Amino acid sequence: MTDLATRAAPARPTSLRRAAPALLGYAAVRGLGLLVLAGWSAARGTSAHTLLTARWDALWYARVAGLGYGYEVRLPDGDVHSDLAFFPLLPWLERLLHALTPLSYADAGFTVALLSSLAAAWGIFAVSDHLYGRRVGLCAVLLWAVLPVGIVQSMAYSESLFTALAAWSLYCVLIGRWPAAGLLALAAGLTRPVGLAVVAAVWAAAIASFVRTGGAAAPGGVRAGPPAPSRAPARDPRGASVARRSLGMALAPLGAAGYVLWVGWHTGTGLFGYLDVQAGWRNGFDGGYAFARFVADKFTSFPSALAGVGLVVGVALVVRLYVAGVRQGQPLALLVYTGVVTALALCASSYFGSKPRLLLPAFPLLLPLAAALARLRPPRSALVVGVVAVASAVYGAFWLNGSGPP
């Protein structure tokens, strides 16, 4: 038996040629979503371009890119919405692309999202292929593409950028490239608050590696649960030393910690100033109490009770997929990452409609489904993906032309 976290594929999972079918499939699914959105929006007299680039959070990112931090909105109820809630990497990239091209800040954000979504799909394929083979990798990418809120992957939002950085950081952990994993975790920490999940994954895998080997050179992953059938034994090609692992651990938290400390210094509110900023948006972490009350309130009348049932089923499915990942033998890094992303998404105290979007980066939840889909015959699996892709495209168009991401 070999460790799932360290098995090598017959061909490098990172090679573009090996990943090409997954990337082409991903582009086709997302292209379908954009076409349906364009048609739906035209029929309603709305602008698909505006929905993708200049609504909701995209407006805040573009404003930071163009004017820097310092803008806030004071609401009648006393809440203060500050742009300091938005981490800086996406605005930095928007500003850079705007400076280098004729693109507006909004269009630059859209471009970054499109390129990042392809990088994320490639990273998801690399992780899945490394662990379970090329076919599972292809299925994992397609499942990520057809998620009901997958249209967000093509918006001027930070989800795609964060998922790309997280996926490649996890891949570097799995193959023992600790400094690269730490640098990518640093960048993820500059992208979204949930960058904490990537930092936790790097640290957990590194500490487990230290404990397992007593500090000797060792690969980066620790398998959890029973192993899947191995394809080829392998050792860490880099022979990660104590210094490399320590460097990866040291780099990983610098992005998130640096921004949070800067916010505290900038606002004069001290170490926990960023929490005050989030409180102004009525957002925080309460262990899921507010979300539980929100779900319970749905059962006070018959029509809304159906939504309550849907929410309960959705949360149960997420938990079930996480447990399936443990049984599947996912490495410790993936389990820690997914657990933190899921906990932060489900236990946030506000913006309940955002929870599906906040779960987008938790791609390891899809690996058990990808393995099941990969076992089907190709025509049947293609039919399943095709039907779900159409449904996802229609839902995405309906969603953005309705309530949309809060």
XYZ file of C-alpha atoms in Angstrom:
406
model
C 0.000 0.000 0.000
C 1.186 3.515 -0.786
C 0.289 6.864 0.660
C -2.388 8.573 -1.413
C -0.722 11.894 -0.813
C 2.542 10.831 -2.408
C 1.662 8.518 -5.307
C 2.987 9.678 -8.624
C 0.960 9.510 -11.816
C 2.460 7.868 -14.910
C 2.537 11.338 -16.443
C 2.836 14.606 -14.589
C -0.629 15.811 -13.496
C 0.595 19.363 -14.036
C 1.294 18.898 -17.743
C -1.008 20.967 -19.916
C -1.390 18.164 -22.417
C -2.602 15.767 -19.738
C -5.016 18.360 -18.316
C -6.252 19.601 -21.708
C -9.455 17.483 -21.907
C -10.497 18.666 -18.439
C -9.775 22.298 -19.286
C -11.626 22.082 -22.602
C -14.599 20.479 -20.859
C -14.529 23.172 -18.206
C -14.402 25.941 -20.809
C -17.330 24.379 -22.673
C -19.499 24.216 -19.551
C -18.703 27.759 -18.485
C -19.156 28.991 -22.053
C -22.621 27.463 -22.065
C -23.400 29.263 -18.828
C -22.317 32.602 -20.261
C -24.322 32.084 -23.456
C -27.485 31.240 -21.533
C -26.926 34.256 -19.278
C -26.500 36.514 -22.309
C -29.711 35.221 -23.892
C -31.717 35.403 -20.675
C -30.483 38.911 -19.929
C -31.261 40.109 -23.454
C -34.791 38.755 -23.161
C -35.252 40.647 -19.879
C -33.644 43.829 -21.106
C -30.749 43.594 -18.657
C -27.004 43.569 -19.303
C -25.109 40.314 -18.776
C -21.894 42.331 -18.833
C -23.097 44.479 -15.938
C -24.225 41.456 -13.951
C -20.798 39.851 -14.342
C -18.596 42.890 -13.802
C -20.409 45.723 -12.038
C -22.807 44.379 -9.427
C -22.517 43.409 -5.782
C -18.960 42.714 -4.576
C -17.488 43.383 -8.028
C -18.256 47.073 -7.518
C -16.308 47.146 -4.276
C -13.286 45.417 -5.792
C -13.238 47.793 -8.770
C -13.506 50.810 -6.467
C -10.558 49.613 -4.372
C -8.570 48.997 -7.558
C -9.252 52.491 -8.840
C -9.240 54.600 -5.685
C -7.574 52.532 -2.994
C -9.035 51.828 0.434
C -11.012 54.319 2.470
C -14.565 54.152 1.141
C -17.475 53.235 3.394
C -21.252 53.361 3.365
C -23.199 54.257 6.502
C -26.632 52.671 6.529
C -29.730 54.062 8.270
C -29.593 51.298 10.887
C -26.113 52.393 11.925
C -24.152 49.670 10.160
C -20.954 50.736 8.400
C -19.941 48.899 5.228
C -16.234 49.510 4.723
C -14.193 48.444 1.692
C -11.555 47.187 4.137
C -13.611 43.997 4.318
C -12.301 43.099 0.845
C -8.827 41.594 0.694
C -6.376 43.256 -1.703
C -4.980 40.712 -4.173
C -7.841 40.880 -6.697
C -7.894 44.723 -6.708
C -4.110 44.720 -7.131
C -4.408 42.472 -10.171
C -7.235 44.599 -11.557
C -5.084 47.700 -11.191
C -2.120 46.006 -12.854
C -4.147 44.743 -15.806
C -5.826 48.126 -16.185
C -2.401 49.776 -16.319
C -1.135 47.347 -18.959
C -4.234 47.195 -21.184
C -7.171 49.371 -22.265
C -9.472 47.380 -19.966
C -11.510 49.147 -17.316
C -11.083 48.031 -13.725
C -14.342 46.059 -13.950
C -13.340 44.340 -17.182
C -9.901 43.664 -15.749
C -11.579 41.913 -12.816
C -13.658 39.846 -15.220
C -10.534 38.873 -17.151
C -8.710 37.904 -13.975
C -11.697 35.774 -12.969
C -11.804 33.969 -16.314
C -8.081 33.216 -16.292
C -8.175 32.268 -12.621
C -11.092 29.896 -13.190
C -9.026 28.010 -15.785
C -6.067 27.942 -13.379
C -8.398 26.670 -10.662
C -9.753 23.940 -12.944
C -6.179 22.927 -13.761
C -5.262 22.849 -10.071
C -8.329 20.761 -9.210
C -7.368 18.357 -11.983
C -3.764 18.174 -10.746
C -4.830 17.316 -7.185
C -7.465 14.792 -8.276
C -5.268 13.149 -10.912
C -2.379 12.860 -8.488
C -4.565 11.086 -5.954
C -7.060 9.079 -7.989
C -6.155 9.203 -11.663
C -6.880 11.171 -14.794
C -10.510 10.159 -15.225
C -11.416 11.210 -11.682
C -9.544 14.453 -12.290
C -11.623 15.133 -15.401
C -14.851 14.390 -13.551
C -13.860 16.572 -10.592
C -13.247 19.560 -12.866
C -16.546 19.074 -14.686
C -18.453 18.742 -11.423
C -16.909 21.962 -10.155
C -17.939 23.648 -13.409
C -21.586 22.524 -13.205
C -22.235 23.571 -9.607
C -25.531 25.505 -9.398
C -23.696 28.715 -8.480
C -20.867 28.008 -10.899
C -21.597 31.231 -12.773
C -19.735 33.007 -9.950
C -16.549 31.448 -11.334
C -16.971 33.771 -14.338
C -17.751 36.941 -12.356
C -15.367 39.696 -11.270
C -15.266 38.081 -7.843
C -12.378 36.537 -5.910
C -13.699 32.956 -5.649
C -11.930 31.707 -8.781
C -8.644 33.396 -7.886
C -8.763 31.994 -4.379
C -9.651 28.472 -5.552
C -6.759 28.502 -8.017
C -4.261 29.506 -5.338
C -5.693 27.029 -2.833
C -5.723 24.093 -5.263
C -2.142 24.628 -6.372
C -0.972 25.147 -2.799
C -2.562 21.847 -1.820
C -0.965 20.155 -4.822
C 2.443 21.481 -3.773
C 1.841 20.124 -0.275
C 0.995 16.703 -1.714
C 4.212 16.488 -3.707
C 6.361 18.010 -0.976
C 7.180 21.381 -2.523
C 6.859 23.247 0.734
C 8.192 26.721 -0.165
C 5.866 26.883 -3.182
C 2.961 25.712 -1.035
C 3.747 28.434 1.490
C 3.974 31.165 -1.154
C 0.650 30.140 -2.687
C -0.929 30.034 0.769
C 0.440 33.525 1.374
C -1.238 34.730 -1.828
C -4.485 32.961 -0.909
C -4.385 34.770 2.425
C -4.301 38.070 0.538
C -7.373 37.086 -1.468
C -10.118 36.129 0.972
C -10.529 35.712 4.744
C -10.915 31.987 4.166
C -7.234 31.952 3.226
C -6.935 30.717 6.799
C -8.013 27.323 5.444
C -4.983 27.067 3.165
C -2.656 28.133 5.952
C -4.190 25.515 8.260
C -3.768 22.827 5.580
C -0.080 23.638 5.063
C 0.596 23.718 8.778
C -1.337 20.527 9.532
C 0.429 18.556 6.806
C 3.840 19.899 7.785
C 3.380 19.181 11.490
C 2.058 15.698 10.735
C 5.072 15.113 8.510
C 7.426 16.229 11.284
C 5.695 13.947 13.779
C 5.661 10.975 11.416
C 9.300 11.239 10.353
C 10.907 12.867 13.356
C 12.114 15.711 11.148
C 13.661 13.585 8.417
C 12.979 14.255 4.760
C 9.418 13.270 3.989
C 6.586 13.879 1.578
C 3.928 16.388 2.305
C 0.693 14.482 2.762
C -0.775 12.200 5.360
C -3.463 9.820 4.265
C -6.712 9.624 6.229
C -8.864 6.535 6.021
C -8.396 3.453 3.842
C -6.211 3.854 0.760
C -7.485 3.747 -2.779
C -5.845 1.311 -5.192
C -2.366 2.604 -5.870
C -1.072 3.218 -9.351
C 2.619 3.725 -8.691
C 4.731 4.025 -5.563
C 6.683 7.198 -5.213
C 8.856 9.225 -2.914
C 8.864 12.942 -2.471
C 10.927 14.027 -5.502
C 12.294 17.005 -3.590
C 13.190 15.141 -0.402
C 11.757 17.985 1.600
C 14.148 18.974 4.361
C 13.337 20.420 7.725
C 14.351 23.816 6.393
C 11.999 23.577 3.396
C 9.048 22.552 5.501
C 9.786 25.244 8.045
C 10.055 27.844 5.278
C 6.690 26.783 3.853
C 5.104 27.056 7.282
C 6.663 30.458 7.875
C 5.506 31.877 4.538
C 1.944 30.527 4.632
C 0.330 32.911 7.167
C 2.101 36.097 6.095
C -0.542 37.215 3.582
C -3.593 36.994 5.817
C -1.750 38.137 8.920
C -0.144 41.031 7.071
C -3.452 42.384 5.767
C -5.287 41.955 9.070
C -2.484 43.734 10.940
C -2.435 46.508 8.333
C -6.198 47.046 8.755
C -5.724 47.332 12.508
C -2.914 49.854 12.049
C -4.784 51.764 9.313
C -7.937 52.116 11.380
C -6.179 52.578 14.703
C -8.273 49.780 16.210
C -5.453 47.422 17.042
C -4.914 43.735 16.475
C -8.565 42.841 15.949
C -9.540 45.810 13.815
C -10.535 43.598 10.915
C -13.147 41.925 13.114
C -14.631 45.364 13.752
C -14.805 45.919 9.994
C -16.631 42.633 9.545
C -18.962 43.487 12.402
C -19.948 46.602 10.468
C -21.234 44.246 7.771
C -22.966 42.184 10.495
C -20.686 39.325 9.613
C -18.878 37.155 12.098
C -18.432 33.600 13.352
C -20.985 32.329 15.848
C -20.645 28.576 15.402
C -23.704 28.413 13.172
C -26.230 29.715 15.698
C -27.613 32.478 13.465
C -27.790 30.159 10.467
C -29.622 27.531 12.530
C -32.160 30.169 13.595
C -32.510 31.282 9.983
C -33.286 27.710 8.917
C -35.662 27.150 11.841
C -37.600 30.313 10.956
C -38.300 28.823 7.537
C -40.544 26.219 9.154
C -42.982 28.779 10.529
C -45.131 28.704 7.384
C -45.827 26.169 4.680
C -44.328 27.827 1.605
C -41.078 28.754 3.336
C -40.928 25.313 4.983
C -40.018 23.862 1.593
C -36.987 26.158 1.518
C -36.167 25.051 5.059
C -36.229 21.417 4.000
C -33.953 22.267 1.098
C -31.480 23.979 3.401
C -31.429 21.043 5.820
C -30.892 18.610 2.951
C -28.131 20.813 1.522
C -26.232 20.997 4.812
C -26.664 17.247 5.330
C -25.266 16.626 1.840
C -22.211 18.762 2.566
C -21.558 16.859 5.793
C -22.117 13.542 4.012
C -19.630 14.449 1.288
C -17.042 15.426 3.882
C -17.448 12.094 5.647
C -17.197 10.357 2.277
C -13.925 12.200 1.698
C -12.557 10.801 4.952
C -13.601 7.292 3.934
C -12.148 7.856 0.491
C -8.766 8.360 2.122
C -8.202 11.993 1.254
C -4.905 13.345 2.623
C -4.871 15.338 5.819
C -4.167 18.605 3.996
C -7.346 18.295 1.935
C -9.475 17.325 4.914
C -8.231 20.245 7.006
C -8.686 22.676 4.137
C -12.207 21.480 3.351
C -13.188 21.397 6.998
C -12.124 24.992 7.610
C -13.732 26.304 4.393
C -16.977 24.507 5.236
C -17.009 25.621 8.861
C -16.383 29.259 7.961
C -19.094 29.159 5.281
C -21.791 27.467 7.343
C -21.027 29.135 10.670
C -20.875 32.745 9.493
C -23.526 34.851 11.190
C -24.795 36.776 8.179
C -25.437 36.689 4.426
C -27.117 33.303 4.502
C -27.838 33.404 0.783
C -24.081 33.568 0.140
C -23.315 30.189 1.682
C -23.399 28.168 -1.568
C -21.033 30.706 -3.121
C -18.732 30.585 -0.091
C -18.532 26.803 -0.493
C -17.272 27.052 -4.089
C -13.589 26.736 -3.058
C -14.311 23.490 -1.141
C -13.646 21.373 -4.237
C -12.414 18.270 -2.320
C -16.065 17.727 -1.351
C -16.603 16.764 -4.996
C -13.954 14.045 -5.109
C -16.216 11.208 -3.873
C -18.813 12.195 -6.476
C -16.084 12.432 -9.122
C -14.894 8.930 -8.286
C -18.450 7.596 -8.583
C -18.980 9.433 -11.885
C -15.687 8.092 -13.224
C -16.895 4.530 -12.683
C -19.778 5.023 -15.113
C -19.360 4.279 -18.790
C -18.287 7.381 -20.739
C -21.613 7.873 -22.604
C -23.569 7.714 -19.356
C -21.241 10.039 -17.461
C -21.287 12.488 -20.400
C -25.090 12.445 -20.347
C -25.161 13.146 -16.602
C -22.718 16.046 -16.905
C -24.542 17.432 -19.947
C -27.939 17.467 -18.249
C -26.559 19.037 -15.076
C -24.595 21.601 -17.109
C -27.767 22.777 -18.853
C -29.623 22.978 -15.536
C -26.726 24.902 -13.979
C -26.601 27.354 -16.894
C -30.327 28.038 -16.653
C -30.193 28.446 -12.883
C -27.191 30.769 -13.103
C -28.963 33.025 -15.588
C -32.132 33.032 -13.474
C -30.177 33.708 -10.284
C -28.112 36.632 -11.572
C -31.198 38.214 -13.126
C -32.991 37.818 -9.802
C -31.574 38.004 -6.312
C -28.017 37.228 -7.382
C -25.061 37.035 -5.020
C -25.675 39.258 -1.969
